mmCIF file of C-alpha atoms and ligand atoms in Angstrom:
data_model
loop_
_atom_site.group_PDB
_atom_site.id
_atom_site.type_symbol
_atom_site.label_atom_id
_atom_site.label_comp_id
_atom_site.label_asym_id
_atom_site.label_seq_id
_atom_site.Cartn_x
_atom_site.Cartn_y
_atom_site.Cartn_z
ATOM 1 C CA UNK A 1 45.231 36.631 -15.047
ATOM 2 C CA UNK A 2 45.148 37.396 -11.349
ATOM 3 C CA UNK A 3 46.057 40.901 -10.311
ATOM 4 C CA UNK A 4 49.219 41.208 -8.275
ATOM 5 C CA UNK A 5 48.450 42.055 -4.681
ATOM 6 C CA UNK A 6 50.743 44.442 -2.842
ATOM 7 C CA UNK A 7 53.011 42.343 -0.631
ATOM 8 C CA UNK A 8 53.019 44.899 2.185
ATOM 9 C CA UNK A 9 50.548 47.652 3.170
ATOM 10 C CA UNK A 10 52.911 50.515 2.289
ATOM 11 C CA UNK A 11 53.047 49.234 -1.288
ATOM 12 C CA UNK A 12 49.405 50.240 -1.698
ATOM 13 C CA UNK A 13 50.283 53.914 -1.351
ATOM 14 C CA UNK A 14 50.802 55.996 -4.486
ATOM 15 C CA UNK A 15 52.038 59.442 -3.546
ATOM 16 C CA UNK A 16 50.988 62.136 -6.010
ATOM 17 C CA UNK A 17 53.998 64.387 -6.561
ATOM 18 C CA UNK A 18 51.863 67.384 -7.560
ATOM 19 C CA UNK A 19 54.585 69.989 -7.149
ATOM 20 C CA UNK A 20 55.846 72.525 -9.669
ATOM 21 C CA UNK A 21 59.556 71.913 -9.499
ATOM 22 C CA UNK A 22 61.731 68.887 -10.008
ATOM 23 C CA UNK A 23 63.700 69.828 -6.902
ATOM 24 C CA UNK A 24 60.604 69.566 -4.716
ATOM 25 C CA UNK A 25 59.572 66.284 -6.340
ATOM 26 C CA UNK A 26 63.019 64.801 -5.930
ATOM 27 C CA UNK A 27 63.241 65.880 -2.307
ATOM 28 C CA UNK A 28 59.850 64.328 -1.512
ATOM 29 C CA UNK A 29 60.748 61.121 -3.319
ATOM 30 C CA UNK A 30 64.017 60.884 -1.428
ATOM 31 C CA UNK A 31 62.213 61.309 1.895
ATOM 32 C CA UNK A 32 59.601 58.705 0.968
ATOM 33 C CA UNK A 33 61.814 55.996 -0.514
ATOM 34 C CA UNK A 34 60.680 52.643 0.859
ATOM 35 C CA UNK A 35 57.692 54.169 2.700
ATOM 36 C CA UNK A 36 55.319 54.140 -0.300
ATOM 37 C CA UNK A 37 54.776 51.794 -3.243
ATOM 38 C CA UNK A 38 54.638 54.277 -6.122
ATOM 39 C CA UNK A 39 55.421 57.857 -7.089
ATOM 40 C CA UNK A 40 52.813 59.510 -9.320
ATOM 41 C CA UNK A 41 54.204 61.994 -11.814
ATOM 42 C CA UNK A 42 51.363 64.064 -13.216
ATOM 43 C CA UNK A 43 50.890 66.500 -16.040
ATOM 44 C CA UNK A 44 52.306 69.470 -14.140
ATOM 45 C CA UNK A 45 55.687 67.904 -13.492
ATOM 46 C CA UNK A 46 55.795 66.103 -16.848
ATOM 47 C CA UNK A 47 54.934 69.295 -18.730
ATOM 48 C CA UNK A 48 57.710 71.122 -16.944
ATOM 49 C CA UNK A 49 60.454 68.515 -16.970
ATOM 50 C CA UNK A 50 59.387 65.626 -19.248
ATOM 51 C CA UNK A 51 61.396 62.400 -19.220
ATOM 52 C CA UNK A 52 63.959 63.949 -16.863
ATOM 53 C CA UNK A 53 61.287 64.020 -14.163
ATOM 54 C CA UNK A 54 60.565 60.328 -14.619
ATOM 55 C CA UNK A 55 64.248 59.476 -14.593
ATOM 56 C CA UNK A 56 64.907 61.483 -11.431
ATOM 57 C CA UNK A 57 61.958 60.008 -9.555
ATOM 58 C CA UNK A 58 62.556 56.436 -10.760
ATOM 59 C CA UNK A 59 65.811 56.487 -8.802
ATOM 60 C CA UNK A 60 63.651 56.432 -5.651
ATOM 61 C CA UNK A 61 60.962 53.916 -6.598
ATOM 62 C CA UNK A 62 58.421 52.801 -9.207
ATOM 63 C CA UNK A 63 56.828 55.578 -11.283
ATOM 64 C CA UNK A 64 53.147 55.947 -12.196
ATOM 65 C CA UNK A 65 52.873 58.419 -15.088
ATOM 66 C CA UNK A 66 49.456 60.076 -14.975
ATOM 67 C CA UNK A 67 49.140 61.639 -18.417
ATOM 68 C CA UNK A 68 45.684 60.289 -19.381
ATOM 69 C CA UNK A 69 46.425 59.597 -23.038
ATOM 70 C CA UNK A 70 43.509 60.139 -25.430
ATOM 71 C CA UNK A 71 44.171 60.320 -29.168
ATOM 72 C CA UNK A 72 43.938 58.162 -32.274
ATOM 73 C CA UNK A 73 45.193 54.608 -31.639
ATOM 74 C CA UNK A 74 48.401 54.965 -33.653
ATOM 75 C CA UNK A 75 49.444 58.094 -31.780
ATOM 76 C CA UNK A 76 48.636 56.530 -28.430
ATOM 77 C CA UNK A 77 50.531 53.344 -29.284
ATOM 78 C CA UNK A 78 53.615 55.300 -30.292
ATOM 79 C CA UNK A 79 53.463 57.515 -27.213
ATOM 80 C CA UNK A 80 53.008 54.479 -24.960
ATOM 81 C CA UNK A 81 56.048 52.848 -26.551
ATOM 82 C CA UNK A 82 58.145 55.955 -25.745
ATOM 83 C CA UNK A 83 56.761 55.946 -22.195
ATOM 84 C CA UNK A 84 57.706 52.258 -21.876
ATOM 85 C CA UNK A 85 61.254 53.266 -22.724
ATOM 86 C CA UNK A 86 61.301 55.667 -19.759
ATOM 87 C CA UNK A 87 60.885 52.832 -17.269
ATOM 88 C CA UNK A 88 57.368 53.764 -16.185
ATOM 89 C CA UNK A 89 55.392 51.008 -14.428
ATOM 90 C CA UNK A 90 51.858 52.444 -14.644
ATOM 91 C CA UNK A 91 50.399 54.868 -17.193
ATOM 92 C CA UNK A 92 46.893 56.277 -17.497
ATOM 93 C CA UNK A 93 44.680 56.528 -20.593
ATOM 94 C CA UNK A 94 41.082 57.700 -21.078
ATOM 95 C CA UNK A 95 38.717 54.779 -21.619
ATOM 96 C CA UNK A 96 36.585 57.255 -23.596
ATOM 97 C CA UNK A 97 39.165 56.898 -26.374
ATOM 98 C CA UNK A 98 37.519 53.561 -27.157
ATOM 99 C CA UNK A 99 38.541 49.911 -27.232
ATOM 100 C CA UNK A 100 40.924 50.230 -30.194
ATOM 101 C CA UNK A 101 42.769 53.052 -28.462
ATOM 102 C CA UNK A 102 43.075 51.146 -25.178
ATOM 103 C CA UNK A 103 44.336 48.079 -27.075
ATOM 104 C CA UNK A 104 46.900 50.296 -28.795
ATOM 105 C CA UNK A 105 48.119 51.660 -25.462
ATOM 106 C CA UNK A 106 48.514 48.145 -24.073
ATOM 107 C CA UNK A 107 50.477 47.118 -27.186
ATOM 108 C CA UNK A 108 52.664 50.198 -27.003
ATOM 109 C CA UNK A 109 53.512 49.777 -23.336
ATOM 110 C CA UNK A 110 54.064 46.055 -23.919
ATOM 111 C CA UNK A 111 55.599 44.320 -20.905
ATOM 112 C CA UNK A 112 57.129 47.518 -19.540
ATOM 113 C CA UNK A 113 54.157 48.294 -17.328
ATOM 114 C CA UNK A 114 50.412 48.375 -16.923
ATOM 115 C CA UNK A 115 47.814 50.580 -18.541
ATOM 116 C CA UNK A 116 45.278 52.078 -16.145
ATOM 117 C CA UNK A 117 42.096 53.369 -17.751
ATOM 118 C CA UNK A 118 40.199 56.371 -16.418
ATOM 119 C CA UNK A 119 36.430 56.104 -17.000
ATOM 120 C CA UNK A 120 34.603 59.379 -16.284
ATOM 121 C CA UNK A 121 36.482 62.191 -14.578
ATOM 122 C CA UNK A 122 34.872 62.900 -11.223
ATOM 123 C CA UNK A 123 34.941 66.584 -12.156
ATOM 124 C CA UNK A 124 32.359 65.900 -14.898
ATOM 125 C CA UNK A 125 28.767 66.192 -13.696
ATOM 126 C CA UNK A 126 25.822 64.200 -15.014
ATOM 127 C CA UNK A 127 24.566 67.474 -16.537
ATOM 128 C CA UNK A 128 27.793 67.883 -18.489
ATOM 129 C CA UNK A 129 27.624 64.249 -19.597
ATOM 130 C CA UNK A 130 24.038 64.787 -20.783
ATOM 131 C CA UNK A 131 25.132 67.862 -22.746
ATOM 132 C CA UNK A 132 27.662 65.606 -24.503
ATOM 133 C CA UNK A 133 24.989 62.998 -25.210
ATOM 134 C CA UNK A 134 26.508 60.612 -22.688
ATOM 135 C CA UNK A 135 24.721 58.503 -20.046
ATOM 136 C CA UNK A 136 24.975 59.505 -16.364
ATOM 137 C CA UNK A 137 28.110 58.460 -14.492
ATOM 138 C CA UNK A 138 26.271 55.634 -12.705
ATOM 139 C CA UNK A 139 25.775 53.962 -16.098
ATOM 140 C CA UNK A 140 28.816 55.245 -17.948
ATOM 141 C CA UNK A 141 31.484 54.368 -15.353
ATOM 142 C CA UNK A 142 30.792 50.589 -15.246
ATOM 143 C CA UNK A 143 30.251 50.568 -19.026
ATOM 144 C CA UNK A 144 33.631 52.146 -19.734
ATOM 145 C CA UNK A 145 35.263 49.964 -17.063
ATOM 146 C CA UNK A 146 34.102 46.855 -18.926
ATOM 147 C CA UNK A 147 35.097 48.313 -22.287
ATOM 148 C CA UNK A 148 38.627 49.135 -21.113
ATOM 149 C CA UNK A 149 39.295 45.853 -19.361
ATOM 150 C CA UNK A 150 37.814 43.981 -22.316
ATOM 151 C CA UNK A 151 40.363 45.808 -24.470
ATOM 152 C CA UNK A 152 43.177 44.545 -22.265
ATOM 153 C CA UNK A 153 43.677 47.273 -19.654
ATOM 154 C CA UNK A 154 44.758 45.433 -16.502
ATOM 155 C CA UNK A 155 43.711 48.290 -14.245
ATOM 156 C CA UNK A 156 41.295 51.170 -13.760
ATOM 157 C CA UNK A 157 41.273 54.455 -11.890
ATOM 158 C CA UNK A 158 38.029 55.130 -10.060
ATOM 159 C CA UNK A 159 36.652 57.307 -7.294
ATOM 160 C CA UNK A 160 35.986 55.736 -3.892
ATOM 161 C CA UNK A 161 32.237 55.946 -4.436
ATOM 162 C CA UNK A 162 32.519 53.898 -7.658
ATOM 163 C CA UNK A 163 34.731 51.112 -6.285
ATOM 164 C CA UNK A 164 31.951 48.676 -5.438
ATOM 165 C CA UNK A 165 30.092 49.084 -8.749
ATOM 166 C CA UNK A 166 33.298 48.876 -10.751
ATOM 167 C CA UNK A 167 34.528 45.810 -8.891
ATOM 168 C CA UNK A 168 31.158 44.169 -9.531
ATOM 169 C CA UNK A 169 31.412 45.097 -13.225
ATOM 170 C CA UNK A 170 34.956 43.863 -13.881
ATOM 171 C CA UNK A 171 35.557 41.097 -11.344
ATOM 172 C CA UNK A 172 38.424 40.363 -8.997
ATOM 173 C CA UNK A 173 41.359 40.316 -11.408
ATOM 174 C CA UNK A 174 41.516 44.006 -12.338
ATOM 175 C CA UNK A 175 43.719 46.417 -10.420
ATOM 176 C CA UNK A 176 41.652 49.292 -9.015
ATOM 177 C CA UNK A 177 43.385 52.533 -8.149
ATOM 178 C CA UNK A 178 41.540 55.230 -6.245
ATOM 179 C CA UNK A 179 42.293 58.885 -5.509
ATOM 180 C CA UNK A 180 40.256 60.996 -3.094
ATOM 181 C CA UNK A 181 41.710 59.164 -0.119
ATOM 182 C CA UNK A 182 42.035 60.993 3.164
ATOM 183 C CA UNK A 183 43.311 59.666 6.493
ATOM 184 C CA UNK A 184 40.687 59.590 9.231
ATOM 185 C CA UNK A 185 40.458 63.003 10.880
ATOM 186 C CA UNK A 186 42.190 64.850 8.020
ATOM 187 C CA UNK A 187 40.480 67.564 5.971
ATOM 188 C CA UNK A 188 39.034 66.559 2.603
ATOM 189 C CA UNK A 189 40.612 69.415 0.598
ATOM 190 C CA UNK A 190 38.575 69.636 -2.622
ATOM 191 C CA UNK A 191 37.245 66.063 -2.591
ATOM 192 C CA UNK A 192 33.465 66.043 -2.251
ATOM 193 C CA UNK A 193 33.396 62.420 -1.082
ATOM 194 C CA UNK A 194 36.691 61.219 0.352
ATOM 195 C CA UNK A 195 37.267 57.757 1.809
ATOM 196 C CA UNK A 196 39.767 56.742 4.454
ATOM 197 C CA UNK A 197 42.539 54.383 3.302
ATOM 198 C CA UNK A 198 40.997 51.440 5.146
ATOM 199 C CA UNK A 199 37.520 52.174 3.735
ATOM 200 C CA UNK A 200 38.889 52.324 0.193
ATOM 201 C CA UNK A 201 40.686 48.989 0.570
ATOM 202 C CA UNK A 202 37.586 47.414 2.111
ATOM 203 C CA UNK A 203 35.590 48.647 -0.914
ATOM 204 C CA UNK A 204 37.989 46.920 -3.312
ATOM 205 C CA UNK A 205 40.852 49.347 -3.971
ATOM 206 C CA UNK A 206 44.292 47.895 -4.611
ATOM 207 C CA UNK A 207 46.264 51.146 -4.770
ATOM 208 C CA UNK A 208 45.490 54.432 -3.008
ATOM 209 C CA UNK A 209 46.524 57.751 -4.535
ATOM 210 C CA UNK A 210 47.355 60.224 -1.785
ATOM 211 C CA UNK A 211 48.833 63.634 -2.450
ATOM 212 C CA UNK A 212 48.550 66.589 -0.116
ATOM 213 C CA UNK A 213 48.073 64.676 3.159
ATOM 214 C CA UNK A 214 51.613 63.371 2.563
ATOM 215 C CA UNK A 215 53.295 66.027 0.428
ATOM 216 C CA UNK A 216 52.165 68.962 2.572
ATOM 217 C CA UNK A 217 52.775 67.287 5.912
ATOM 218 C CA UNK A 218 55.530 68.648 8.125
ATOM 219 C CA UNK A 219 57.018 65.163 8.039
ATOM 220 C CA UNK A 220 55.933 63.417 4.799
ATOM 221 C CA UNK A 221 57.502 60.105 5.726
ATOM 222 C CA UNK A 222 55.717 60.013 9.079
ATOM 223 C CA UNK A 223 52.436 60.848 7.305
ATOM 224 C CA UNK A 224 52.931 57.946 4.882
ATOM 225 C CA UNK A 225 53.844 55.611 7.736
ATOM 226 C CA UNK A 226 50.689 56.600 9.619
ATOM 227 C CA UNK A 227 48.593 55.659 6.570
ATOM 228 C CA UNK A 228 50.409 52.329 6.345
ATOM 229 C CA UNK A 229 49.723 51.712 10.030
ATOM 230 C CA UNK A 230 46.027 52.461 9.498
ATOM 231 C CA UNK A 231 45.971 49.805 6.758
ATOM 232 C CA UNK A 232 47.822 47.235 8.806
ATOM 233 C CA UNK A 233 45.590 47.727 11.875
ATOM 234 C CA UNK A 234 42.554 45.456 12.163
ATOM 235 C CA UNK A 235 39.411 47.260 10.993
HETATM 236 O O1 C5P B 1 46.342 65.871 -2.982
HETATM 237 P P1 C5P B 1 45.361 64.813 -3.316
HETATM 238 O O2 C5P B 1 45.456 63.576 -2.437
HETATM 239 O O3 C5P B 1 43.945 65.323 -3.406
HETATM 240 O O4 C5P B 1 45.785 64.337 -4.773
HETATM 241 C C1 C5P B 1 45.013 63.426 -5.486
HETATM 242 C C2 C5P B 1 45.642 63.104 -6.809
HETATM 243 O O5 C5P B 1 44.730 62.255 -7.517
HETATM 244 C C3 C5P B 1 45.887 64.296 -7.696
HETATM 245 O O6 C5P B 1 47.056 64.007 -8.467
HETATM 246 C C4 C5P B 1 44.673 64.373 -8.571
HETATM 247 O O7 C5P B 1 44.920 64.905 -9.829
HETATM 248 C C5 C5P B 1 44.296 62.891 -8.694
HETATM 249 N N1 C5P B 1 42.870 62.669 -8.924
HETATM 250 C C6 C5P B 1 41.875 63.092 -8.049
HETATM 251 N N2 C5P B 1 40.561 62.846 -8.286
HETATM 252 C C7 C5P B 1 40.216 62.208 -9.375
HETATM 253 C C8 C5P B 1 41.184 61.769 -10.273
HETATM 254 C C9 C5P B 1 42.522 62.031 -10.013
HETATM 255 O O8 C5P B 1 42.165 63.678 -7.035
HETATM 256 N N3 C5P B 1 38.944 61.934 -9.575
#
């Protein structure tokens, strides 16, 4: 299997619709139609509006449902099958759920979309991992990346700083999706180590999750187009 490469630079952009109301999400999606590759619907919007949020956003482009499933395999498989029915193209699961759970998610989603596995949340410190009896992130991230892809996950979510190690661990055919991306010159918000879009792609990212630099811009479409231009420009 060879991962599908975005045909055009704008298709690498996943805009995180982290807004509380469906109206705001719909308005952003309408403004960004054709200027980004994916719309990420996260827990906030899904908790508030459920499948209606996916349906409303899917009218404007492909939907990435970021719900990070983590449960017993049967429950995850059944949830993934319902998600497949919503017309979602990408859905996240926790690799920490284990190989059988990741396999179940892939089975449940079937051909409707791709499972993306999250390894270690970047909010979890090595101290917290140690308290749970887990190896430091430098060991655990590549280990879980291999476990998840070995279980059939075609893609992974990883922080910019982990891209190189994860790419080395899983090879060229896995889709890598990275948040914590900030255009050159922009603030980093709460990301301790942000990468620019071009840096993230150079480090092996296929898709770039960008939220506030687009959603809070005065002109979201212009902000997305500026990121696309920075990807298209020679490094
Ligand atoms: O607004 P911003 O670009 O920081 O949004 C980033 C998105 O990526 C948010 O939806 C956030 O939950 C998600 N994310 C992240 N850092 C991680 C994992 C996910 O920022 N390590």
